[in-house]
Amino acid sequence: MALTISNAYLDTAQMAGNGQYIAEYLIGKGWTQNAVAAILGNMQQESNINPGVWQDLNYGNMDGGYGLVQWTPATNYTSWADSRGYPWGGNYTNKESYINGQLERILWEVTNGTQWIPTAAFDFSFTAFTKSAQSPEYLTEAFLKNYERAGTEALSERKQFARYWYNNLSYSGSGGSDTIRRAVEWAVDIANDDTHGYDQINRDGPDYDCSSLLIHAWENAGVPVMEHGANYTGDMYDAFIQCGFKDVTSQVNCETGNGIEYGDVLLNVINHTAMSIGNGNIVQASMNEFNDTKNGQTGDQTGKEIYTRSYYNYVPGGWDYVLRYPGGGTTPPPKKVSLIQWIPE
């Protein structure tokens, strides 16, 4: 997408180009779509989503605001950028480095607890904001109150802008794909390591059951499914949907596996869950060495407690739902896996 950087106000198409770049960048850092839309709604009000804009277009006024979120005074950003080699001001030669510097400053603020001050109404950290599945409107106000603290709030406009960007940008780019890859690779690594087995009592490491395996996989990929109530198969659907997953059950054939993509979560609400790892294969936690759910030894005693295998439709009842994280569909080059043709009774 084309980046537009100048000390001028942008039109919608130009803002969309910058906004799409920001969305893909932050999604790739583990932000939710909701949080990205919220910060974009604030950025539009502050700067027209233009990293080169100065407050009131007063170029070089170091006492005023500058950049995407209008750091005030401008030296709050420019001094930081100088120390790290990022361009600012009228140095537009490398536009990606220009905007990346401001996005990295925001990520630095998240990590270091700078600029964000929790209020009574929004008493949570900047990190929690980035992972939140609350509505874009709610998060827009949270960012305004805890971060911007603007003299002129224009809250309704910020919320409208956030909803527009939530609805009109693509959030299924490489960032989402990277998140899916991390979840799949974590689960496959557990399956390939026999120090991890199946257990429904001690299920949060080193042993896992079917649901805790997938819940921890997505948590380790940066998707806060636990925060939204995921604990077992019976509550996974609502929690995963709140974290941005889409219900694509109607788009696939659960009997044959046709249409199921890399990273798709397969869910039987009562009994079982597994995850597609692409190329017609899945990863799952199944049963312990006694073909039971508890009181086995720690670790995989059979090679089939947590393992990868070819796709099958769950019996009895089949998969109730297939859930897909934004960005699914492309299977990366596979890591080494050991496929076992075995269906638990």
Short mmCIF file of C-alpha atoms in Angstrom, two decimals:
data_model
loop_
_atom_site.label_atom_id
_atom_site.label_comp_id
_atom_site.label_asym_id
_atom_site.label_seq_id
_atom_site.Cartn_x
_atom_site.Cartn_y
_atom_site.Cartn_z
CA MET A 1 0.00 0.00 0.00
CA ALA A 2 1.14 3.56 -0.69
CA LEU A 3 2.33 5.64 2.25
CA THR A 4 1.64 9.37 2.31
CA ILE A 5 3.79 11.47 4.64
CA SER A 6 3.79 15.26 4.64
CA ASN A 7 2.92 18.26 6.76
CA ALA A 8 -0.59 18.39 5.30
CA TYR A 9 -4.07 17.02 5.87
CA LEU A 10 -4.85 13.78 4.02
CA ASP A 11 -7.90 12.62 2.12
CA THR A 12 -9.65 9.32 2.91
CA ALA A 13 -7.70 7.28 0.35
CA GLN A 14 -4.39 8.56 1.69
CA MET A 15 -5.43 7.87 5.27
CA ALA A 16 -6.51 4.37 4.22
CA GLY A 17 -3.07 3.66 2.74
CA ASN A 18 -1.34 4.70 5.95
CA GLY A 19 -3.99 2.98 8.07
CA GLN A 20 -3.60 -0.33 6.25
CA TYR A 21 0.15 -0.23 6.79
CA ILE A 22 -0.33 0.49 10.50
CA ALA A 23 -2.95 -2.26 10.84
CA GLU A 24 -0.68 -4.90 9.33
CA TYR A 25 2.27 -3.72 11.41
CA LEU A 26 0.43 -3.82 14.73
CA ILE A 27 -1.49 -7.03 14.00
CA GLY A 28 1.92 -8.55 13.34
CA LYS A 29 2.95 -7.46 16.84
CA GLY A 30 -0.01 -9.28 18.40
CA TRP A 31 -2.54 -6.43 18.64
CA THR A 32 -6.22 -7.23 18.18
CA GLN A 33 -8.23 -5.78 15.32
CA ASN A 34 -10.31 -3.91 17.90
CA ALA A 35 -7.27 -2.23 19.46
CA VAL A 36 -5.85 -1.31 16.06
CA ALA A 37 -9.13 0.28 14.98
CA ALA A 38 -9.28 2.21 18.26
CA ILE A 39 -5.81 3.70 17.90
CA LEU A 40 -6.52 4.55 14.25
CA GLY A 41 -9.71 6.37 15.28
CA ASN A 42 -7.64 8.46 17.65
CA MET A 43 -4.86 8.96 15.10
CA GLN A 44 -7.36 10.27 12.55
CA GLN A 45 -8.57 12.89 15.01
CA GLU A 46 -5.04 13.81 16.07
CA SER A 47 -3.09 13.71 12.81
CA ASN A 48 -5.17 12.46 9.87
CA ILE A 49 -3.10 9.27 10.30
CA ASN A 50 -0.16 11.26 8.94
CA PRO A 51 3.17 10.71 10.69
CA GLY A 52 4.60 13.90 9.16
CA VAL A 53 2.00 16.35 10.40
CA TRP A 54 2.72 19.07 12.96
CA GLN A 55 0.05 20.62 15.20
CA ASP A 56 -1.86 23.28 13.24
CA LEU A 57 0.56 22.52 10.33
CA ASN A 58 3.12 24.70 12.14
CA TYR A 59 6.22 22.94 10.83
CA GLY A 60 9.12 22.72 13.27
CA ASN A 61 7.23 23.93 16.35
CA MET A 62 8.93 21.69 18.90
CA ASP A 63 6.62 22.90 21.67
CA GLY A 64 3.51 21.67 19.86
CA GLY A 65 2.29 18.26 18.83
CA TYR A 66 3.87 16.09 16.15
CA GLY A 67 3.28 12.77 14.44
CA LEU A 68 0.63 10.05 14.41
CA VAL A 69 -0.49 10.56 18.01
CA GLN A 70 0.73 14.18 18.27
CA TRP A 71 3.45 13.69 20.87
CA THR A 72 3.56 16.93 22.86
CA PRO A 73 6.04 18.50 23.04
CA ALA A 74 7.32 17.16 19.76
CA THR A 75 10.69 16.44 21.38
CA ASN A 76 9.05 13.55 23.27
CA TYR A 77 9.28 11.73 19.98
CA THR A 78 12.03 13.47 18.01
CA SER A 79 14.70 13.01 20.70
CA TRP A 80 13.78 9.33 20.98
CA ALA A 81 13.87 8.96 17.18
CA ASP A 82 17.26 10.68 16.90
CA SER A 83 18.76 8.28 19.43
CA ARG A 84 17.59 5.32 17.33
CA GLY A 85 18.21 6.62 13.84
CA TYR A 86 14.60 7.10 12.71
CA PRO A 87 13.86 9.98 10.28
CA TRP A 88 11.40 12.73 11.18
CA GLY A 89 10.45 16.25 10.12
CA GLY A 90 10.91 16.80 6.40
CA ASN A 91 13.14 13.77 5.84
CA TYR A 92 10.70 11.69 3.77
CA THR A 93 13.28 9.69 1.78
CA ASN A 94 12.58 6.38 3.53
CA LYS A 95 8.86 6.44 4.24
CA GLU A 96 8.74 2.99 5.83
CA SER A 97 11.49 3.87 8.30
CA TYR A 98 9.70 7.16 9.00
CA ILE A 99 6.40 5.54 9.99
CA ASN A 100 8.05 2.47 11.55
CA GLY A 101 9.87 4.74 13.97
CA GLN A 102 6.60 6.11 15.30
CA LEU A 103 5.03 2.67 15.55
CA GLU A 104 8.10 1.35 17.35
CA ARG A 105 7.88 4.30 19.75
CA ILE A 106 4.31 3.29 20.57
CA LEU A 107 5.40 -0.32 21.12
CA TRP A 108 8.24 0.98 23.32
CA GLU A 109 5.67 2.89 25.35
CA VAL A 110 3.63 -0.30 25.75
CA THR A 111 6.67 -2.18 27.04
CA ASN A 112 7.96 0.59 29.30
CA GLY A 113 4.67 1.88 30.70
CA THR A 114 5.24 5.37 29.31
CA GLN A 115 2.47 7.84 28.38
CA TRP A 116 -0.36 5.44 29.30
CA ILE A 117 -1.91 6.31 32.68
CA PRO A 118 -4.87 4.08 33.70
CA THR A 119 -7.98 5.96 34.82
CA ALA A 120 -10.75 4.82 37.14
CA ALA A 121 -13.06 4.16 34.18
CA PHE A 122 -10.39 2.28 32.21
CA ASP A 123 -8.21 0.71 34.88
CA PHE A 124 -5.99 -1.55 32.80
CA SER A 125 -2.52 -1.50 31.29
CA PHE A 126 -1.42 -0.45 27.82
CA THR A 127 -0.50 -4.09 27.17
CA ALA A 128 -4.04 -5.18 28.08
CA PHE A 129 -5.37 -2.57 25.64
CA THR A 130 -3.38 -4.08 22.78
CA LYS A 131 -4.80 -7.57 23.49
CA SER A 132 -8.37 -6.51 24.18
CA ALA A 133 -11.45 -7.76 22.33
CA GLN A 134 -13.67 -5.02 23.75
CA SER A 135 -15.51 -2.99 21.10
CA PRO A 136 -13.53 -0.47 19.02
CA GLU A 137 -15.69 2.28 20.50
CA TYR A 138 -14.89 1.28 24.09
CA LEU A 139 -11.18 1.02 23.33
CA THR A 140 -11.22 4.34 21.47
CA GLU A 141 -12.42 6.09 24.61
CA ALA A 142 -9.91 4.16 26.73
CA PHE A 143 -7.05 5.33 24.50
CA LEU A 144 -8.33 8.90 24.59
CA LYS A 145 -8.61 8.97 28.39
CA ASN A 146 -5.50 6.97 29.29
CA TYR A 147 -3.11 8.03 26.53
CA GLU A 148 -4.10 11.12 24.56
CA ARG A 149 -5.78 13.14 27.34
CA ALA A 150 -6.73 15.62 24.63
CA GLY A 151 -7.88 19.15 25.40
CA THR A 152 -10.56 18.81 22.72
CA GLU A 153 -11.88 15.28 23.05
CA ALA A 154 -14.20 14.97 20.02
CA LEU A 155 -15.09 11.55 21.42
CA SER A 156 -18.01 10.80 19.11
CA GLU A 157 -15.88 11.57 16.04
CA ARG A 158 -13.06 9.34 17.28
CA LYS A 159 -15.51 6.48 17.80
CA GLN A 160 -16.98 6.93 14.32
CA PHE A 161 -13.50 6.93 12.80
CA ALA A 162 -12.57 3.77 14.71
CA ARG A 163 -15.65 1.93 13.53
CA TYR A 164 -14.91 2.99 9.96
CA TRP A 165 -11.38 1.59 10.11
CA TYR A 166 -12.61 -1.56 11.83
CA ASN A 167 -14.99 -2.18 8.92
CA ASN A 168 -12.91 -0.96 5.99
CA LEU A 169 -9.36 -2.25 6.38
CA SER A 170 -8.03 -5.74 5.83
CA TYR A 171 -6.93 -7.48 9.02
CA SER A 172 -6.03 -10.79 7.38
CA GLY A 173 -2.52 -9.99 6.21
CA SER A 174 0.85 -11.37 7.25
CA GLY A 175 0.35 -10.39 10.87
CA GLY A 176 -2.55 -12.78 11.29
CA SER A 177 -0.67 -15.47 9.39
CA ASP A 178 2.30 -15.10 11.73
CA THR A 179 0.02 -15.49 14.73
CA ILE A 180 -1.47 -18.67 13.27
CA ARG A 181 1.97 -20.04 12.46
CA ARG A 182 3.11 -19.46 16.05
CA ALA A 183 0.05 -21.26 17.44
CA VAL A 184 0.42 -24.24 15.12
CA GLU A 185 4.17 -24.56 15.61
CA TRP A 186 3.82 -24.41 19.40
CA ALA A 187 1.23 -27.21 19.38
CA VAL A 188 3.28 -29.34 16.97
CA ASP A 189 6.40 -28.83 19.08
CA ILE A 190 4.48 -30.11 22.12
CA ALA A 191 3.27 -33.11 20.11
CA ASN A 192 6.82 -33.91 19.01
CA ASP A 193 8.18 -33.75 22.58
CA ASP A 194 7.39 -36.89 24.58
CA THR A 195 7.91 -35.09 27.90
CA HIS A 196 4.35 -33.83 27.32
CA GLY A 197 1.44 -36.22 27.69
CA TYR A 198 -2.32 -36.22 28.18
CA ASP A 199 -4.05 -35.43 31.47
CA GLN A 200 -7.30 -33.70 32.40
CA ILE A 201 -6.22 -32.84 35.95
CA ASN A 202 -2.65 -31.59 35.46
CA ARG A 203 -3.50 -29.97 32.15
CA ASP A 204 -1.53 -26.73 32.04
CA GLY A 205 1.94 -28.14 31.41
CA PRO A 206 3.87 -30.25 31.04
CA ASP A 207 0.75 -32.36 30.30
CA TYR A 208 -2.33 -31.10 28.48
CA ASP A 209 -5.80 -32.25 27.52
CA CYS A 210 -7.39 -31.48 24.15
CA SER A 211 -8.72 -28.03 25.04
CA SER A 212 -5.80 -26.82 27.17
CA LEU A 213 -3.38 -27.75 24.37
CA LEU A 214 -5.14 -25.44 21.93
CA ILE A 215 -5.83 -22.73 24.49
CA HIS A 216 -2.15 -22.58 25.44
CA ALA A 217 -1.13 -22.69 21.78
CA TRP A 218 -3.12 -19.55 20.99
CA GLU A 219 -2.06 -17.85 24.22
CA ASN A 220 1.56 -18.46 23.29
CA ALA A 221 0.83 -16.93 19.89
CA GLY A 222 -0.41 -13.75 21.58
CA VAL A 223 -4.18 -14.30 21.37
CA PRO A 224 -5.72 -13.75 24.85
CA VAL A 225 -8.32 -16.52 24.77
CA MET A 226 -7.96 -17.22 28.51
CA GLU A 227 -8.74 -13.61 29.35
CA HIS A 228 -12.01 -14.07 27.48
CA GLY A 229 -13.01 -17.19 29.33
CA ALA A 230 -11.53 -20.14 27.42
CA ASN A 231 -11.03 -23.05 29.80
CA TYR A 232 -12.53 -26.16 28.17
CA THR A 233 -14.39 -27.20 25.03
CA GLY A 234 -17.71 -25.92 26.37
CA ASP A 235 -16.60 -22.28 26.56
CA MET A 236 -14.02 -22.13 23.78
CA TYR A 237 -16.45 -20.99 21.09
CA ASP A 238 -17.50 -17.73 22.76
CA ALA A 239 -13.98 -16.91 23.95
CA PHE A 240 -12.38 -17.52 20.57
CA ILE A 241 -15.05 -15.51 18.75
CA GLN A 242 -14.42 -12.59 21.12
CA CYS A 243 -10.74 -12.76 20.16
CA GLY A 244 -11.47 -12.29 16.47
CA PHE A 245 -11.96 -15.86 15.23
CA LYS A 246 -14.64 -16.34 12.57
CA ASP A 247 -17.12 -19.20 12.51
CA VAL A 248 -16.52 -20.73 9.06
CA THR A 249 -18.39 -23.98 9.68
CA SER A 250 -20.80 -23.30 6.82
CA GLN A 251 -17.86 -22.80 4.41
CA VAL A 252 -16.22 -26.22 4.93
CA ASN A 253 -17.09 -29.89 4.66
CA CYS A 254 -16.39 -31.45 8.05
CA GLU A 255 -16.97 -34.96 6.72
CA THR A 256 -14.22 -34.76 4.10
CA GLY A 257 -12.16 -31.88 5.46
CA ASN A 258 -12.59 -29.94 2.23
CA GLY A 259 -12.14 -26.21 2.85
CA ILE A 260 -10.45 -26.60 6.23
CA GLU A 261 -7.33 -24.44 6.35
CA TYR A 262 -4.05 -24.20 8.26
CA GLY A 263 -4.71 -23.10 11.84
CA ASP A 264 -8.46 -23.79 11.84
CA VAL A 265 -9.77 -24.86 15.24
CA LEU A 266 -12.04 -27.91 15.09
CA LEU A 267 -14.51 -28.00 17.96
CA ASN A 268 -16.95 -30.56 19.29
CA VAL A 269 -18.41 -28.61 22.20
CA ILE A 270 -19.09 -31.64 24.39
CA ASN A 271 -16.16 -33.94 23.69
CA HIS A 272 -13.10 -32.78 21.81
CA THR A 273 -11.09 -30.17 19.94
CA ALA A 274 -8.15 -30.30 17.52
CA MET A 275 -6.33 -27.93 15.15
CA SER A 276 -5.55 -28.17 11.46
CA ILE A 277 -1.83 -28.02 10.64
CA GLY A 278 -2.40 -27.99 6.89
CA ASN A 279 -1.96 -30.52 4.11
CA GLY A 280 -4.85 -32.62 5.44
CA ASN A 281 -3.36 -33.09 8.92
CA ILE A 282 -4.26 -32.06 12.46
CA VAL A 283 -2.67 -31.87 15.91
CA GLN A 284 -4.55 -33.00 19.01
CA ALA A 285 -4.31 -34.28 22.56
CA SER A 286 -6.20 -37.55 22.80
CA MET A 287 -5.95 -40.03 25.72
CA ASN A 288 -3.34 -41.25 28.21
CA GLU A 289 -1.62 -44.64 28.12
CA PHE A 290 -4.64 -46.26 29.82
CA ASN A 291 -7.01 -44.91 27.14
CA ASP A 292 -8.36 -42.70 29.92
CA THR A 293 -8.36 -39.02 30.78
CA LYS A 294 -6.46 -38.93 34.10
CA ASN A 295 -4.04 -40.72 36.44
CA GLY A 296 -1.50 -41.53 33.78
CA GLN A 297 2.22 -40.91 34.03
CA THR A 298 3.60 -37.51 33.06
CA GLY A 299 4.79 -37.44 29.49
CA ASP A 300 3.69 -39.30 26.38
CA GLN A 301 3.95 -43.03 27.14
CA THR A 302 2.56 -44.25 23.83
CA GLY A 303 3.47 -41.60 21.26
CA LYS A 304 -0.27 -41.09 20.76
CA GLU A 305 -1.23 -38.99 23.79
CA ILE A 306 -0.46 -35.69 22.02
CA TYR A 307 0.27 -36.23 18.33
CA THR A 308 -0.29 -35.27 14.71
CA ARG A 309 -2.31 -37.32 12.25
CA SER A 310 -4.45 -37.14 9.13
CA TYR A 311 -7.74 -35.27 9.27
CA TYR A 312 -10.88 -37.06 10.45
CA ASN A 313 -14.37 -35.94 11.38
CA TYR A 314 -14.88 -36.45 15.10
CA VAL A 315 -16.98 -39.46 16.19
CA PRO A 316 -19.56 -39.32 17.67
CA GLY A 317 -21.34 -36.26 16.43
CA GLY A 318 -18.75 -34.66 14.16
CA TRP A 319 -17.20 -31.22 14.59
CA ASP A 320 -19.80 -28.69 15.73
CA TYR A 321 -17.75 -25.68 14.66
CA VAL A 322 -14.72 -24.72 12.64
CA LEU A 323 -13.15 -21.46 13.84
CA ARG A 324 -10.62 -19.47 11.82
CA TYR A 325 -8.29 -16.72 12.96
CA PRO A 326 -7.94 -13.79 10.49
CA GLY A 327 -5.12 -14.49 8.05
CA GLY A 328 -5.63 -18.24 7.76
CA GLY A 329 -5.27 -20.25 4.60
CA THR A 330 -1.60 -20.40 3.68
CA THR A 331 0.36 -23.41 4.88
CA PRO A 332 4.02 -22.50 5.47
CA PRO A 333 6.82 -24.99 4.82
CA PRO A 334 6.20 -27.76 7.36
CA LYS A 335 8.37 -28.51 10.33
CA LYS A 336 9.21 -32.16 10.94
CA VAL A 337 6.14 -34.00 12.21
CA SER A 338 5.39 -37.65 12.78
CA LEU A 339 1.98 -38.67 11.50
CA ILE A 340 0.18 -41.58 13.14
CA GLN A 341 -2.82 -43.28 11.59
CA TRP A 342 -4.84 -43.93 14.71
CA ILE A 343 -8.31 -42.91 15.92
CA PRO A 344 -9.06 -43.03 19.66
CA GLU A 345 -11.99 -45.16 20.64
#
